[in-house]
């Protein structure tokens, strides 16, 4: 590949004659990071300061041409920077100071006046945010900044394909979910094996946004309804599984590997992700052991824990639905009916699912809304002076009697019949009535200025 490497140069007069290339590698060549790593491999032996982790000392992190010097004090860090300066001078290396930053990891407070570092007389900038290997780091090791950026990128990617793919009736529901998962897992879940042990609102918000936008749901739709109606688990269940798998793989590494050393220390001191493990185990699987002396047994325990967490969070959503004092109609429904099932290829048209989900979840913008505090909640159409809720609108209101007879064959529907409709008994018929009745209501309200 490099034995007879030739190059050309485009000029104003056209392409130059070829000339041999006797040094360097081609752009993007896999040899580049390997050769660089070999070239600076002895740098770690030159450095004198670092961070003690149990019986080991970490002085530097090296990945391709990225170097991270670590130290436990400002003085020791400056010593290592000076050593790096001498090393670069000896071996003809150039440090890009514009891309070189310093981050001080701390619980809070401001930097001391003495906490300044210099390279060849120039001060190195101290930053509060730095992207390393695709992960945005902060002094307090919070993942919020990283997740905010990734959520924005995932949202943009979804918007790009929304009109042509996601909102199309010709694309099955299960396919829409696979597309969403592909975007979400590739962008939003980047580095989730590291942060996936915890739940993050900014992550779950993207899933809820996807469902609300797909089914034309209002922003105030309860989260538990979204999961129960679609069958989708929280994203945190997926990232927790990735995290468990990653840690198990780390614990199978040789004892002298840095990830293994760090994992051992996290477990020994019961901090960070291991503390969360213990909390989850106490709540969802108190019968399991998190003893890490046998990785095979631990792997089995984590599988049990993940299964229990997923089932437990589903049970929590059902409990929230059953205990709701606002959405009383939803409490009477079969949660397994799933008007917006996104886990299987449903034969129900998307437009039908949109109407049915709004009915099941009491999300029609009627005068009475379970979440609202409006003073006037009486029906805009009839003179019965009763609350205009979902049941009254679909089943009782006399102004809609003719439509009801035409569609259902009855001028009034009992609550039992209505519940059966909501649970899947002829959803197309229910959606058709609601669509026509809603349009008629809108026309009357606009024409007669009803409230």
PDB file of C-alpha atoms in Angstrom, residues 116-328:
ATOM      1  CA  UNK A 116      -3.793  27.892  36.961  1.00  0.00           C
ATOM      2  CA  UNK A 117      -1.686  25.843  34.611  1.00  0.00           C
ATOM      3  CA  UNK A 118       0.764  26.796  31.866  1.00  0.00           C
ATOM      4  CA  UNK A 119       2.372  25.164  28.863  1.00  0.00           C
ATOM      5  CA  UNK A 120       5.472  26.851  27.461  1.00  0.00           C
ATOM      6  CA  UNK A 121       4.494  30.125  29.121  1.00  0.00           C
ATOM      7  CA  UNK A 122       0.905  30.145  27.873  1.00  0.00           C
ATOM      8  CA  UNK A 123      -1.990  29.670  30.272  1.00  0.00           C
ATOM      9  CA  UNK A 124      -4.215  26.669  29.564  1.00  0.00           C
ATOM     10  CA  UNK A 125      -7.930  27.433  29.600  1.00  0.00           C
ATOM     11  CA  UNK A 126     -10.014  25.917  32.418  1.00  0.00           C
ATOM     12  CA  UNK A 127     -13.487  24.901  31.217  1.00  0.00           C
ATOM     13  CA  UNK A 128     -16.754  23.785  32.814  1.00  0.00           C
ATOM     14  CA  UNK A 129     -17.734  21.587  29.874  1.00  0.00           C
ATOM     15  CA  UNK A 130     -15.640  19.383  27.628  1.00  0.00           C
ATOM     16  CA  UNK A 131     -16.536  16.707  25.110  1.00  0.00           C
ATOM     17  CA  UNK A 132     -14.315  13.652  25.410  1.00  0.00           C
ATOM     18  CA  UNK A 133     -14.883  10.692  23.085  1.00  0.00           C
ATOM     19  CA  UNK A 134     -18.368  11.974  22.332  1.00  0.00           C
ATOM     20  CA  UNK A 135     -19.418  12.478  25.963  1.00  0.00           C
ATOM     21  CA  UNK A 136     -19.843  15.976  27.390  1.00  0.00           C
ATOM     22  CA  UNK A 137     -18.168  16.082  30.799  1.00  0.00           C
ATOM     23  CA  UNK A 138     -18.801  18.618  33.576  1.00  0.00           C
ATOM     24  CA  UNK A 139     -16.967  19.316  36.875  1.00  0.00           C
ATOM     25  CA  UNK A 140     -19.656  17.533  38.892  1.00  0.00           C
ATOM     26  CA  UNK A 141     -19.793  14.572  36.509  1.00  0.00           C
ATOM     27  CA  UNK A 142     -23.420  15.310  35.672  1.00  0.00           C
ATOM     28  CA  UNK A 143     -24.729  13.770  32.454  1.00  0.00           C
ATOM     29  CA  UNK A 144     -27.419  16.424  31.968  1.00  0.00           C
ATOM     30  CA  UNK A 145     -25.393  18.507  29.490  1.00  0.00           C
ATOM     31  CA  UNK A 146     -24.496  15.393  27.484  1.00  0.00           C
ATOM     32  CA  UNK A 147     -28.081  14.137  27.411  1.00  0.00           C
ATOM     33  CA  UNK A 148     -29.472  17.544  26.504  1.00  0.00           C
ATOM     34  CA  UNK A 149     -27.241  17.662  23.434  1.00  0.00           C
ATOM     35  CA  UNK A 150     -28.063  14.085  22.421  1.00  0.00           C
ATOM     36  CA  UNK A 151     -31.797  14.614  22.940  1.00  0.00           C
ATOM     37  CA  UNK A 152     -31.663  17.658  20.674  1.00  0.00           C
ATOM     38  CA  UNK A 153     -29.876  15.641  17.989  1.00  0.00           C
ATOM     39  CA  UNK A 154     -32.337  12.750  18.239  1.00  0.00           C
ATOM     40  CA  UNK A 155     -35.302  15.134  18.050  1.00  0.00           C
ATOM     41  CA  UNK A 156     -33.866  16.735  14.917  1.00  0.00           C
ATOM     42  CA  UNK A 157     -33.335  13.317  13.302  1.00  0.00           C
ATOM     43  CA  UNK A 158     -36.949  12.319  14.032  1.00  0.00           C
ATOM     44  CA  UNK A 159     -38.274  15.546  12.548  1.00  0.00           C
ATOM     45  CA  UNK A 160     -36.325  14.902   9.341  1.00  0.00           C
ATOM     46  CA  UNK A 161     -38.076  11.577   8.720  1.00  0.00           C
ATOM     47  CA  UNK A 162     -41.405  12.407  10.337  1.00  0.00           C
ATOM     48  CA  UNK A 163     -43.552  13.461   7.397  1.00  0.00           C
ATOM     49  CA  UNK A 164     -42.264  10.876   4.947  1.00  0.00           C
ATOM     50  CA  UNK A 165     -42.140   7.869   7.270  1.00  0.00           C
ATOM     51  CA  UNK A 166     -43.505   8.151  10.812  1.00  0.00           C
ATOM     52  CA  UNK A 167     -46.809   9.893  10.053  1.00  0.00           C
ATOM     53  CA  UNK A 168     -47.532   7.737   6.994  1.00  0.00           C
ATOM     54  CA  UNK A 169     -50.519   5.403   7.232  1.00  0.00           C
ATOM     55  CA  UNK A 170     -48.736   2.935   4.948  1.00  0.00           C
ATOM     56  CA  UNK A 171     -45.999   2.303   7.520  1.00  0.00           C
ATOM     57  CA  UNK A 172     -47.080  -0.286  10.142  1.00  0.00           C
ATOM     58  CA  UNK A 173     -47.010   0.701  13.804  1.00  0.00           C
ATOM     59  CA  UNK A 174     -44.286  -1.825  14.630  1.00  0.00           C
ATOM     60  CA  UNK A 175     -42.114  -0.390  11.849  1.00  0.00           C
ATOM     61  CA  UNK A 176     -42.581   3.117  13.236  1.00  0.00           C
ATOM     62  CA  UNK A 177     -41.359   1.847  16.595  1.00  0.00           C
ATOM     63  CA  UNK A 178     -38.308   0.200  15.060  1.00  0.00           C
ATOM     64  CA  UNK A 179     -37.440   3.436  13.268  1.00  0.00           C
ATOM     65  CA  UNK A 180     -37.836   5.423  16.483  1.00  0.00           C
ATOM     66  CA  UNK A 181     -35.701   2.910  18.366  1.00  0.00           C
ATOM     67  CA  UNK A 182     -33.003   3.084  15.706  1.00  0.00           C
ATOM     68  CA  UNK A 183     -32.783   6.863  16.026  1.00  0.00           C
ATOM     69  CA  UNK A 184     -33.096   6.840  19.792  1.00  0.00           C
ATOM     70  CA  UNK A 185     -30.512   4.111  20.366  1.00  0.00           C
ATOM     71  CA  UNK A 186     -27.985   5.472  17.880  1.00  0.00           C
ATOM     72  CA  UNK A 187     -28.105   9.074  19.098  1.00  0.00           C
ATOM     73  CA  UNK A 188     -29.824   9.531  22.443  1.00  0.00           C
ATOM     74  CA  UNK A 189     -28.466   6.365  24.052  1.00  0.00           C
ATOM     75  CA  UNK A 190     -24.830   7.040  23.140  1.00  0.00           C
ATOM     76  CA  UNK A 191     -22.629   6.030  26.102  1.00  0.00           C
ATOM     77  CA  UNK A 192     -25.685   4.697  27.972  1.00  0.00           C
ATOM     78  CA  UNK A 193     -23.671   1.737  29.316  1.00  0.00           C
ATOM     79  CA  UNK A 194     -22.041   4.389  31.514  1.00  0.00           C
ATOM     80  CA  UNK A 195     -25.046   6.530  32.502  1.00  0.00           C
ATOM     81  CA  UNK A 196     -27.880   4.037  31.943  1.00  0.00           C
ATOM     82  CA  UNK A 197     -28.123   2.870  35.548  1.00  0.00           C
ATOM     83  CA  UNK A 198     -30.321   5.873  36.376  1.00  0.00           C
ATOM     84  CA  UNK A 199     -33.498   7.468  35.010  1.00  0.00           C
ATOM     85  CA  UNK A 200     -33.397  10.842  33.266  1.00  0.00           C
ATOM     86  CA  UNK A 201     -36.456  12.937  32.503  1.00  0.00           C
ATOM     87  CA  UNK A 202     -34.831  14.474  29.430  1.00  0.00           C
ATOM     88  CA  UNK A 203     -34.425  10.972  27.969  1.00  0.00           C
ATOM     89  CA  UNK A 204     -37.976   9.804  28.672  1.00  0.00           C
ATOM     90  CA  UNK A 205     -39.350  13.069  27.302  1.00  0.00           C
ATOM     91  CA  UNK A 206     -38.305  12.106  23.771  1.00  0.00           C
ATOM     92  CA  UNK A 207     -40.380   8.910  23.854  1.00  0.00           C
ATOM     93  CA  UNK A 208     -43.411  10.789  25.144  1.00  0.00           C
ATOM     94  CA  UNK A 209     -42.937  13.458  22.478  1.00  0.00           C
ATOM     95  CA  UNK A 210     -42.847  10.750  19.792  1.00  0.00           C
ATOM     96  CA  UNK A 211     -46.129   9.217  20.969  1.00  0.00           C
ATOM     97  CA  UNK A 212     -47.898  12.540  21.523  1.00  0.00           C
ATOM     98  CA  UNK A 213     -46.931  13.794  18.092  1.00  0.00           C
ATOM     99  CA  UNK A 214     -47.878  10.528  16.399  1.00  0.00           C
ATOM    100  CA  UNK A 215     -51.344  10.375  17.995  1.00  0.00           C
ATOM    101  CA  UNK A 216     -52.041  14.137  18.165  1.00  0.00           C
ATOM    102  CA  UNK A 217     -52.168  14.050  21.954  1.00  0.00           C
ATOM    103  CA  UNK A 218     -52.054  17.205  24.094  1.00  0.00           C
ATOM    104  CA  UNK A 219     -48.924  18.046  26.074  1.00  0.00           C
ATOM    105  CA  UNK A 220     -50.620  17.282  29.397  1.00  0.00           C
ATOM    106  CA  UNK A 221     -51.253  13.601  28.572  1.00  0.00           C
ATOM    107  CA  UNK A 222     -50.240  11.562  31.657  1.00  0.00           C
ATOM    108  CA  UNK A 223     -47.047   9.583  31.173  1.00  0.00           C
ATOM    109  CA  UNK A 224     -48.504   6.335  32.505  1.00  0.00           C
ATOM    110  CA  UNK A 225     -51.264   6.451  29.874  1.00  0.00           C
ATOM    111  CA  UNK A 226     -48.710   6.800  27.091  1.00  0.00           C
ATOM    112  CA  UNK A 227     -46.904   3.656  28.206  1.00  0.00           C
ATOM    113  CA  UNK A 228     -50.053   1.639  28.927  1.00  0.00           C
ATOM    114  CA  UNK A 229     -51.743   2.573  25.643  1.00  0.00           C
ATOM    115  CA  UNK A 230     -48.690   1.872  23.467  1.00  0.00           C
ATOM    116  CA  UNK A 231     -47.116  -1.021  25.365  1.00  0.00           C
ATOM    117  CA  UNK A 232     -43.759   0.770  25.312  1.00  0.00           C
ATOM    118  CA  UNK A 233     -41.493   0.534  28.343  1.00  0.00           C
ATOM    119  CA  UNK A 234     -39.556   3.590  29.538  1.00  0.00           C
ATOM    120  CA  UNK A 235     -36.245   4.113  27.741  1.00  0.00           C
ATOM    121  CA  UNK A 236     -34.529   3.684  31.104  1.00  0.00           C
ATOM    122  CA  UNK A 237     -35.418  -0.029  31.016  1.00  0.00           C
ATOM    123  CA  UNK A 238     -33.429  -0.388  27.797  1.00  0.00           C
ATOM    124  CA  UNK A 239     -30.435   1.636  29.005  1.00  0.00           C
ATOM    125  CA  UNK A 240     -30.386  -0.233  32.314  1.00  0.00           C
ATOM    126  CA  UNK A 241     -29.980  -3.495  30.399  1.00  0.00           C
ATOM    127  CA  UNK A 242     -27.076  -2.038  28.403  1.00  0.00           C
ATOM    128  CA  UNK A 243     -25.467  -0.823  31.610  1.00  0.00           C
ATOM    129  CA  UNK A 244     -25.751  -4.220  33.316  1.00  0.00           C
ATOM    130  CA  UNK A 245     -24.257  -5.961  30.282  1.00  0.00           C
ATOM    131  CA  UNK A 246     -21.358  -3.507  30.117  1.00  0.00           C
ATOM    132  CA  UNK A 247     -20.436  -3.825  33.790  1.00  0.00           C
ATOM    133  CA  UNK A 248     -20.540  -7.625  33.591  1.00  0.00           C
ATOM    134  CA  UNK A 249     -18.159  -7.505  30.618  1.00  0.00           C
ATOM    135  CA  UNK A 250     -15.873  -5.160  32.559  1.00  0.00           C
ATOM    136  CA  UNK A 251     -15.811  -7.541  35.527  1.00  0.00           C
ATOM    137  CA  UNK A 252     -14.671 -10.299  33.165  1.00  0.00           C
ATOM    138  CA  UNK A 253     -11.611  -8.265  32.145  1.00  0.00           C
ATOM    139  CA  UNK A 254      -8.142  -9.014  33.579  1.00  0.00           C
ATOM    140  CA  UNK A 255      -7.518  -7.525  37.003  1.00  0.00           C
ATOM    141  CA  UNK A 256      -4.926  -5.044  35.690  1.00  0.00           C
ATOM    142  CA  UNK A 257      -7.293  -3.366  33.195  1.00  0.00           C
ATOM    143  CA  UNK A 258      -8.291   0.161  34.239  1.00  0.00           C
ATOM    144  CA  UNK A 259     -12.069  -0.361  33.700  1.00  0.00           C
ATOM    145  CA  UNK A 260     -11.891  -3.442  35.942  1.00  0.00           C
ATOM    146  CA  UNK A 261      -9.907  -1.581  38.591  1.00  0.00           C
ATOM    147  CA  UNK A 262     -12.428   1.262  38.607  1.00  0.00           C
ATOM    148  CA  UNK A 263     -15.414  -1.105  38.705  1.00  0.00           C
ATOM    149  CA  UNK A 264     -13.910  -2.977  41.647  1.00  0.00           C
ATOM    150  CA  UNK A 265     -13.432   0.292  43.507  1.00  0.00           C
ATOM    151  CA  UNK A 266     -16.990   1.478  42.795  1.00  0.00           C
ATOM    152  CA  UNK A 267     -18.362  -1.800  44.145  1.00  0.00           C
ATOM    153  CA  UNK A 268     -16.017  -1.866  47.143  1.00  0.00           C
ATOM    154  CA  UNK A 269     -16.984   1.646  48.214  1.00  0.00           C
ATOM    155  CA  UNK A 270     -20.650   1.210  47.217  1.00  0.00           C
ATOM    156  CA  UNK A 271     -20.889   4.481  45.312  1.00  0.00           C
ATOM    157  CA  UNK A 272     -22.087   5.723  41.914  1.00  0.00           C
ATOM    158  CA  UNK A 273     -23.833   2.984  39.909  1.00  0.00           C
ATOM    159  CA  UNK A 274     -23.409   0.279  42.550  1.00  0.00           C
ATOM    160  CA  UNK A 275     -25.331   2.381  45.072  1.00  0.00           C
ATOM    161  CA  UNK A 276     -28.161   2.569  42.527  1.00  0.00           C
ATOM    162  CA  UNK A 277     -27.975  -1.199  42.056  1.00  0.00           C
ATOM    163  CA  UNK A 278     -28.559  -1.727  45.766  1.00  0.00           C
ATOM    164  CA  UNK A 279     -31.503   0.671  45.737  1.00  0.00           C
ATOM    165  CA  UNK A 280     -33.101  -1.112  42.778  1.00  0.00           C
ATOM    166  CA  UNK A 281     -32.480  -4.546  44.290  1.00  0.00           C
ATOM    167  CA  UNK A 282     -34.042  -3.538  47.601  1.00  0.00           C
ATOM    168  CA  UNK A 283     -37.148  -2.269  45.818  1.00  0.00           C
ATOM    169  CA  UNK A 284     -37.629  -4.787  43.009  1.00  0.00           C
ATOM    170  CA  UNK A 285     -35.639  -7.937  43.827  1.00  0.00           C
ATOM    171  CA  UNK A 286     -34.741  -8.221  47.524  1.00  0.00           C
ATOM    172  CA  UNK A 287     -34.167 -11.956  47.097  1.00  0.00           C
ATOM    173  CA  UNK A 288     -31.113 -11.602  44.830  1.00  0.00           C
ATOM    174  CA  UNK A 289     -27.473 -11.250  45.819  1.00  0.00           C
ATOM    175  CA  UNK A 290     -25.192  -8.613  44.292  1.00  0.00           C
ATOM    176  CA  UNK A 291     -22.076 -10.477  45.382  1.00  0.00           C
ATOM    177  CA  UNK A 292     -19.519  -9.818  42.640  1.00  0.00           C
ATOM    178  CA  UNK A 293     -16.994 -12.473  43.640  1.00  0.00           C
ATOM    179  CA  UNK A 294     -18.676 -14.798  41.129  1.00  0.00           C
ATOM    180  CA  UNK A 295     -19.408 -12.899  37.912  1.00  0.00           C
ATOM    181  CA  UNK A 296     -21.620 -15.674  36.513  1.00  0.00           C
ATOM    182  CA  UNK A 297     -23.896 -15.540  39.552  1.00  0.00           C
ATOM    183  CA  UNK A 298     -23.919 -11.746  39.445  1.00  0.00           C
ATOM    184  CA  UNK A 299     -24.886 -11.810  35.767  1.00  0.00           C
ATOM    185  CA  UNK A 300     -27.855 -14.039  36.600  1.00  0.00           C
ATOM    186  CA  UNK A 301     -28.889 -11.758  39.465  1.00  0.00           C
ATOM    187  CA  UNK A 302     -28.775  -8.713  37.204  1.00  0.00           C
ATOM    188  CA  UNK A 303     -30.983 -10.454  34.631  1.00  0.00           C
ATOM    189  CA  UNK A 304     -33.523 -11.147  37.369  1.00  0.00           C
ATOM    190  CA  UNK A 305     -33.260  -7.565  38.582  1.00  0.00           C
ATOM    191  CA  UNK A 306     -33.806  -6.142  35.089  1.00  0.00           C
ATOM    192  CA  UNK A 307     -36.854  -8.359  34.524  1.00  0.00           C
ATOM    193  CA  UNK A 308     -38.303  -7.305  37.870  1.00  0.00           C
ATOM    194  CA  UNK A 309     -37.606  -3.614  37.249  1.00  0.00           C
ATOM    195  CA  UNK A 310     -39.439  -3.723  33.902  1.00  0.00           C
ATOM    196  CA  UNK A 311     -42.405  -5.588  35.409  1.00  0.00           C
ATOM    197  CA  UNK A 312     -42.366  -3.375  38.489  1.00  0.00           C
ATOM    198  CA  UNK A 313     -42.494  -0.157  36.510  1.00  0.00           C
ATOM    199  CA  UNK A 314     -45.407  -1.491  34.487  1.00  0.00           C
ATOM    200  CA  UNK A 315     -47.180  -2.311  37.747  1.00  0.00           C
ATOM    201  CA  UNK A 316     -46.463   1.209  38.985  1.00  0.00           C
ATOM    202  CA  UNK A 317     -48.147   2.660  35.902  1.00  0.00           C
ATOM    203  CA  UNK A 318     -51.197   0.449  36.412  1.00  0.00           C
ATOM    204  CA  UNK A 319     -51.325   1.529  40.058  1.00  0.00           C
ATOM    205  CA  UNK A 320     -51.210   5.201  39.048  1.00  0.00           C
ATOM    206  CA  UNK A 321     -54.083   4.598  36.642  1.00  0.00           C
ATOM    207  CA  UNK A 322     -56.117   2.736  39.257  1.00  0.00           C
ATOM    208  CA  UNK A 323     -55.506   5.374  41.919  1.00  0.00           C
ATOM    209  CA  UNK A 324     -56.141   8.429  39.761  1.00  0.00           C
ATOM    210  CA  UNK A 325     -58.789  10.744  41.208  1.00  0.00           C
ATOM    211  CA  UNK A 326     -58.997  12.725  37.963  1.00  0.00           C
ATOM    212  CA  UNK A 327     -59.165  10.217  35.111  1.00  0.00           C
ATOM    213  CA  UNK A 328     -61.962   8.091  36.536  1.00  0.00           C
TER     214      UNK A 328
END
